[in-house]
Each structure stands twice: as structure tokens, then as C-alpha cells.
PDB file of C-alpha atoms in Angstrom:
ATOM      1  CA  UNK A 182      14.901  -7.722 -20.209  1.00 51.00           C
ATOM      2  CA  UNK A 183      18.302  -7.106 -21.625  1.00 70.00           C
ATOM      3  CA  UNK A 184      17.378  -4.605 -24.330  1.00 78.00           C
ATOM      4  CA  UNK A 185      19.706  -1.644 -24.627  1.00 80.00           C
ATOM      5  CA  UNK A 186      19.014   1.349 -26.817  1.00 81.00           C
ATOM      6  CA  UNK A 187      21.399   1.466 -29.781  1.00 81.00           C
ATOM      7  CA  UNK A 188      23.278   4.654 -30.508  1.00 83.00           C
ATOM      8  CA  UNK A 189      22.137   5.858 -33.919  1.00 81.00           C
ATOM      9  CA  UNK A 190      24.577   7.361 -36.377  1.00 82.00           C
ATOM     10  CA  UNK A 191      22.094   7.728 -39.221  1.00 83.00           C
ATOM     11  CA  UNK A 192      18.780   9.400 -38.463  1.00 83.00           C
ATOM     12  CA  UNK A 193      17.011   8.594 -41.717  1.00 86.00           C
ATOM     13  CA  UNK A 194      13.372   7.423 -41.524  1.00 84.00           C
ATOM     14  CA  UNK A 195      14.363   3.891 -42.597  1.00 87.00           C
ATOM     15  CA  UNK A 196      16.933   3.610 -39.806  1.00 87.00           C
ATOM     16  CA  UNK A 197      14.468   5.016 -37.267  1.00 86.00           C
ATOM     17  CA  UNK A 198      11.816   2.530 -38.427  1.00 88.00           C
ATOM     18  CA  UNK A 199      14.224  -0.372 -38.094  1.00 89.00           C
ATOM     19  CA  UNK A 200      15.435   0.696 -34.623  1.00 89.00           C
ATOM     20  CA  UNK A 201      11.858   1.350 -33.439  1.00 88.00           C
ATOM     21  CA  UNK A 202      10.764  -2.059 -34.721  1.00 91.00           C
ATOM     22  CA  UNK A 203      13.548  -3.773 -32.759  1.00 90.00           C
ATOM     23  CA  UNK A 204      12.614  -1.791 -29.662  1.00 89.00           C
ATOM     24  CA  UNK A 205       8.934  -2.772 -29.965  1.00 90.00           C
ATOM     25  CA  UNK A 206       9.865  -6.435 -30.481  1.00 91.00           C
ATOM     26  CA  UNK A 207      11.949  -6.348 -27.303  1.00 90.00           C
ATOM     27  CA  UNK A 208       9.104  -4.572 -25.489  1.00 89.00           C
ATOM     28  CA  UNK A 209       6.548  -7.214 -26.480  1.00 90.00           C
ATOM     29  CA  UNK A 210       8.989 -10.008 -25.635  1.00 90.00           C
ATOM     30  CA  UNK A 211       9.700  -8.548 -22.181  1.00 89.00           C
ATOM     31  CA  UNK A 212       6.005  -7.869 -21.599  1.00 88.00           C
ATOM     32  CA  UNK A 213       5.064 -11.459 -22.380  1.00 88.00           C
ATOM     33  CA  UNK A 214       7.521 -12.665 -19.715  1.00 87.00           C
ATOM     34  CA  UNK A 215       5.703 -10.762 -16.942  1.00 87.00           C
ATOM     35  CA  UNK A 216       3.733 -13.176 -14.752  1.00 86.00           C
ATOM     36  CA  UNK A 217       3.399 -11.492 -11.357  1.00 86.00           C
ATOM     37  CA  UNK A 218       3.703  -8.125  -9.671  1.00 86.00           C
ATOM     38  CA  UNK A 219       7.393  -8.495  -8.809  1.00 87.00           C
ATOM     39  CA  UNK A 220       8.260  -9.202 -12.445  1.00 88.00           C
ATOM     40  CA  UNK A 221       6.024  -6.331 -13.536  1.00 88.00           C
ATOM     41  CA  UNK A 222       7.881  -3.884 -11.274  1.00 89.00           C
ATOM     42  CA  UNK A 223      11.212  -5.003 -12.707  1.00 89.00           C
ATOM     43  CA  UNK A 224       9.765  -4.691 -16.235  1.00 88.00           C
ATOM     44  CA  UNK A 225       8.407  -1.202 -15.512  1.00 89.00           C
ATOM     45  CA  UNK A 226      11.670  -0.073 -13.951  1.00 90.00           C
ATOM     46  CA  UNK A 227      13.699  -1.380 -16.883  1.00 89.00           C
ATOM     47  CA  UNK A 228      11.592   0.452 -19.443  1.00 87.00           C
ATOM     48  CA  UNK A 229      10.455   3.592 -17.600  1.00 86.00           C
ATOM     49  CA  UNK A 230      13.084   4.335 -14.926  1.00 86.00           C
ATOM     50  CA  UNK A 231      14.221   7.937 -14.784  1.00 86.00           C
ATOM     51  CA  UNK A 232      17.925   7.269 -14.496  1.00 86.00           C
ATOM     52  CA  UNK A 233      18.670   4.225 -16.612  1.00 84.00           C
ATOM     53  CA  UNK A 234      15.367   3.293 -18.229  1.00 87.00           C
ATOM     54  CA  UNK A 235      14.978   2.549 -21.911  1.00 87.00           C
ATOM     55  CA  UNK A 236      12.831   5.663 -22.440  1.00 88.00           C
ATOM     56  CA  UNK A 237      15.434   7.850 -20.759  1.00 88.00           C
ATOM     57  CA  UNK A 238      18.134   6.324 -22.940  1.00 87.00           C
ATOM     58  CA  UNK A 239      15.939   6.986 -25.997  1.00 86.00           C
ATOM     59  CA  UNK A 240      15.922  10.672 -25.147  1.00 86.00           C
ATOM     60  CA  UNK A 241      19.645  10.743 -24.499  1.00 85.00           C
ATOM     61  CA  UNK A 242      20.867   8.617 -27.405  1.00 85.00           C
ATOM     62  CA  UNK A 243      18.334   9.477 -30.110  1.00 84.00           C
ATOM     63  CA  UNK A 244      16.674  12.808 -29.463  1.00 83.00           C
ATOM     64  CA  UNK A 245      19.596  14.731 -28.002  1.00 85.00           C
ATOM     65  CA  UNK A 246      22.062  13.257 -30.478  1.00 85.00           C
ATOM     66  CA  UNK A 247      19.925  13.955 -33.556  1.00 86.00           C
ATOM     67  CA  UNK A 248      20.902  16.773 -35.912  1.00 87.00           C
ATOM     68  CA  UNK A 249      18.597  19.803 -36.019  1.00 87.00           C
ATOM     69  CA  UNK A 250      16.943  18.857 -39.288  1.00 87.00           C
ATOM     70  CA  UNK A 251      16.029  15.358 -37.995  1.00 86.00           C
ATOM     71  CA  UNK A 252      14.953  16.327 -34.467  1.00 87.00           C
ATOM     72  CA  UNK A 253      11.300  16.764 -35.434  1.00 89.00           C
ATOM     73  CA  UNK A 254      11.005  13.273 -36.941  1.00 88.00           C
ATOM     74  CA  UNK A 255      13.013  11.708 -34.133  1.00 87.00           C
ATOM     75  CA  UNK A 256      10.918  13.539 -31.513  1.00 89.00           C
ATOM     76  CA  UNK A 257       7.674  12.298 -33.055  1.00 90.00           C
ATOM     77  CA  UNK A 258       9.048   8.749 -33.191  1.00 89.00           C
ATOM     78  CA  UNK A 259      10.239   8.912 -29.571  1.00 88.00           C
ATOM     79  CA  UNK A 260       6.813  10.184 -28.437  1.00 91.00           C
ATOM     80  CA  UNK A 261       5.078   7.348 -30.298  1.00 91.00           C
ATOM     81  CA  UNK A 262       7.419   4.848 -28.678  1.00 90.00           C
ATOM     82  CA  UNK A 263       6.792   6.374 -25.237  1.00 91.00           C
ATOM     83  CA  UNK A 264       3.035   5.968 -25.689  1.00 93.00           C
ATOM     84  CA  UNK A 265       3.452   2.364 -26.811  1.00 92.00           C
ATOM     85  CA  UNK A 266       5.760   1.578 -23.893  1.00 90.00           C
ATOM     86  CA  UNK A 267       3.299   3.132 -21.419  1.00 92.00           C
ATOM     87  CA  UNK A 268       0.408   1.170 -22.947  1.00 92.00           C
ATOM     88  CA  UNK A 269       2.401  -2.066 -22.816  1.00 90.00           C
ATOM     89  CA  UNK A 270       3.426  -1.440 -19.194  1.00 89.00           C
ATOM     90  CA  UNK A 271      -0.222  -0.816 -18.250  1.00 91.00           C
ATOM     91  CA  UNK A 272      -1.311  -3.959 -20.100  1.00 90.00           C
ATOM     92  CA  UNK A 273       1.397  -5.970 -18.340  1.00 89.00           C
ATOM     93  CA  UNK A 274       0.240  -4.591 -14.978  1.00 89.00           C
ATOM     94  CA  UNK A 275      -3.341  -5.660 -15.644  1.00 89.00           C
ATOM     95  CA  UNK A 276      -2.112  -9.073 -16.765  1.00 86.00           C
ATOM     96  CA  UNK A 277      -0.022  -9.461 -13.589  1.00 84.00           C
ATOM     97  CA  UNK A 278      -2.958  -8.384 -11.402  1.00 84.00           C
ATOM     98  CA  UNK A 279      -5.276 -10.872 -13.092  1.00 83.00           C
ATOM     99  CA  UNK A 280      -2.688 -13.618 -12.711  1.00 78.00           C
ATOM    100  CA  UNK A 281      -2.145 -12.870  -9.019  1.00 73.00           C
ATOM    101  CA  UNK A 282      -5.901 -12.663  -8.373  1.00 70.00           C
ATOM    102  CA  UNK A 283      -6.492 -15.932 -10.204  1.00 65.00           C
ATOM    103  CA  UNK A 284      -3.657 -17.756  -8.474  1.00 62.00           C
ATOM    104  CA  UNK A 285      -4.986 -17.174  -4.962  1.00 56.00           C
ATOM    105  CA  UNK A 286      -6.900 -20.137  -3.672  1.00 54.00           C
ATOM    106  CA  UNK A 287     -10.014 -19.750  -1.541  1.00 51.00           C
ATOM    107  CA  UNK A 288      -8.031 -20.452   1.637  1.00 56.00           C
ATOM    108  CA  UNK A 289      -5.483 -17.747   0.860  1.00 65.00           C
ATOM    109  CA  UNK A 290      -7.954 -14.961   0.254  1.00 69.00           C
ATOM    110  CA  UNK A 291      -8.500 -12.378   2.941  1.00 73.00           C
ATOM    111  CA  UNK A 292     -12.064 -12.278   4.196  1.00 74.00           C
ATOM    112  CA  UNK A 293     -12.693  -8.596   4.810  1.00 80.00           C
ATOM    113  CA  UNK A 294     -16.017  -9.329   6.502  1.00 84.00           C
ATOM    114  CA  UNK A 295     -14.297 -10.878   9.520  1.00 78.00           C
ATOM    115  CA  UNK A 296     -14.143  -8.585  12.535  1.00 82.00           C
ATOM    116  CA  UNK A 297     -10.700  -7.288  13.260  1.00 81.00           C
ATOM    117  CA  UNK A 298      -8.763  -7.635  16.473  1.00 84.00           C
ATOM    118  CA  UNK A 299      -9.595  -4.719  18.707  1.00 84.00           C
ATOM    119  CA  UNK A 300      -6.599  -3.792  20.773  1.00 83.00           C
ATOM    120  CA  UNK A 301      -7.119  -1.955  24.046  1.00 81.00           C
ATOM    121  CA  UNK A 302      -6.227   1.693  23.923  1.00 86.00           C
ATOM    122  CA  UNK A 303      -4.052   3.038  26.704  1.00 89.00           C
ATOM    123  CA  UNK A 304      -3.538   1.442  30.116  1.00 90.00           C
ATOM    124  CA  UNK A 305      -5.556   1.000  33.289  1.00 91.00           C
ATOM    125  CA  UNK A 306      -5.129   3.752  35.881  1.00 94.00           C
ATOM    126  CA  UNK A 307      -2.976   2.623  38.857  1.00 96.00           C
ATOM    127  CA  UNK A 308      -5.703   3.366  41.438  1.00 97.00           C
ATOM    128  CA  UNK A 309      -8.318   1.435  39.459  1.00 95.00           C
ATOM    129  CA  UNK A 310      -5.852  -1.426  38.963  1.00 96.00           C
ATOM    130  CA  UNK A 311      -5.150  -1.548  42.726  1.00 97.00           C
ATOM    131  CA  UNK A 312      -8.871  -1.460  43.488  1.00 94.00           C
ATOM    132  CA  UNK A 313      -9.504  -4.321  41.043  1.00 94.00           C
ATOM    133  CA  UNK A 314      -6.675  -6.350  42.612  1.00 96.00           C
ATOM    134  CA  UNK A 315      -8.138  -5.811  46.097  1.00 95.00           C
ATOM    135  CA  UNK A 316     -11.594  -6.884  44.881  1.00 94.00           C
ATOM    136  CA  UNK A 317     -10.045 -10.000  43.339  1.00 96.00           C
ATOM    137  CA  UNK A 318      -8.292 -10.866  46.629  1.00 96.00           C
ATOM    138  CA  UNK A 319     -11.499 -10.523  48.645  1.00 95.00           C
ATOM    139  CA  UNK A 320     -13.485 -12.547  46.093  1.00 95.00           C
ATOM    140  CA  UNK A 321     -10.871 -15.309  46.383  1.00 95.00           C
ATOM    141  CA  UNK A 322     -11.390 -15.242  50.175  1.00 95.00           C
ATOM    142  CA  UNK A 323     -15.134 -15.797  49.676  1.00 94.00           C
ATOM    143  CA  UNK A 324     -16.483 -12.294  50.075  1.00 94.00           C
ATOM    144  CA  UNK A 325     -18.970 -10.801  47.666  1.00 92.00           C
ATOM    145  CA  UNK A 326     -18.652  -7.308  46.319  1.00 88.00           C
ATOM    146  CA  UNK A 327     -21.585  -4.968  46.029  1.00 88.00           C
ATOM    147  CA  UNK A 328     -21.604  -1.483  44.714  1.00 85.00           C
ATOM    148  CA  UNK A 329     -23.741   1.320  45.979  1.00 82.00           C
ATOM    149  CA  UNK A 330     -23.915   5.083  45.866  1.00 81.00           C
ATOM    150  CA  UNK A 331     -20.732   6.817  46.923  1.00 82.00           C
ATOM    151  CA  UNK A 332     -22.557   9.573  48.821  1.00 84.00           C
ATOM    152  CA  UNK A 333     -25.641   8.816  50.915  1.00 84.00           C
ATOM    153  CA  UNK A 334     -28.332  11.354  51.509  1.00 86.00           C
ATOM    154  CA  UNK A 335     -29.255  12.702  54.953  1.00 85.00           C
ATOM    155  CA  UNK A 336     -32.451  10.685  54.929  1.00 87.00           C
ATOM    156  CA  UNK A 337     -30.711   7.308  54.619  1.00 85.00           C
ATOM    157  CA  UNK A 338     -27.979   8.195  57.149  1.00 85.00           C
ATOM    158  CA  UNK A 339     -30.094   9.716  59.930  1.00 86.00           C
ATOM    159  CA  UNK A 340     -33.835  10.144  59.452  1.00 87.00           C
ATOM    160  CA  UNK A 341     -34.606   6.559  58.416  1.00 89.00           C
ATOM    161  CA  UNK A 342     -32.706   5.351  61.521  1.00 89.00           C
ATOM    162  CA  UNK A 343     -34.917   7.552  63.774  1.00 88.00           C
ATOM    163  CA  UNK A 344     -32.192   9.944  64.899  1.00 89.00           C
ATOM    164  CA  UNK A 345     -33.666  13.202  66.174  1.00 87.00           C
ATOM    165  CA  UNK A 346     -32.969  16.245  63.963  1.00 84.00           C
ATOM    166  CA  UNK A 347     -30.505  17.861  66.435  1.00 85.00           C
ATOM    167  CA  UNK A 348     -28.629  14.677  67.311  1.00 85.00           C
ATOM    168  CA  UNK A 349     -24.815  15.152  67.375  1.00 85.00           C
ATOM    169  CA  UNK A 350     -24.203  12.270  64.972  1.00 75.00           C
TER     170      UNK A 350
END
């Protein structure tokens, strides 16, 4: 990945063909060296980076430096090279993805059908926590805990115990 764009002095079609051929050879060579996603990112950044990528240097050193009468031919050639670079970068990405998918063994693969770990949301209220601690203490002492209604009706408090209706209790 050490290709640098040459500065052209002659913008004739033969010179452009020769320079483009060298660029494509370097592109194919660099693309064939890509084996995983990390190498692909470095490859993509080298060829397509906005600041110091090969395509950016093509614009700066070829298109901007070309004389007016050659700009059309140079622009067409640069656009063709951009398309080829983009295609090669996409092909290298697919190759890297296939290689990384093929290199994972069965034990390394993530089984997405497994249930995830459900983490509790929030915290227990202090009153409920204190109540649970008190219940735990009494259970440890041998008591049993039973739950009932929090408010009893008049029938269960008085009438079922045979209190007269005007009794002061």
C-alpha cells in the first residue's frame, strides 16, 4: 500500500494511459493483500481518504494541474479510475467479510437464539427493602409469614364476632 500518485508533466493520452495502468496495477496488488476487515479499512483509507487518499491526490495532481485543453480527457480518466477504485474497494470488503465469516469456528460464533441477561431496572424502594429484611429476620427465627387484606370489612371485624351494632368497639 505504498502507491503514490505521480505528478504528470505531459497530459497526452499515452501518458495518461500509462499512469492509469500503473495505478490500476497498484490497486489490484493492494486489493489482493486484503485478508480481514482491519486490512480492508487501511486499504480503503489509503485509496479513498479525503485528505491524503489516492483519489484525492489524483484530483490535486492530475485534474487541477492539467491545462484547459486536456482537462476534459483527464477528467474522464479520473472518473473512470474513481469508479474502478470504488468497485475494487467494494470487492475487497466482500472478500474480507467472507474471509472473516469463514474463519470463525462453531465455538466462536454468537448464538443469537440464546436469551440475553436481563438486568434489573432501578432499585428497590427503601420501605420495601426494610420490610423484606424484617420478614427475613422473622423467618430465620422460625415464624411464618402470611399475607391478608390490608383493610378488613365491618363484617369480619365486628358482626362475625357477635358484637352488637352499637357496641363502642
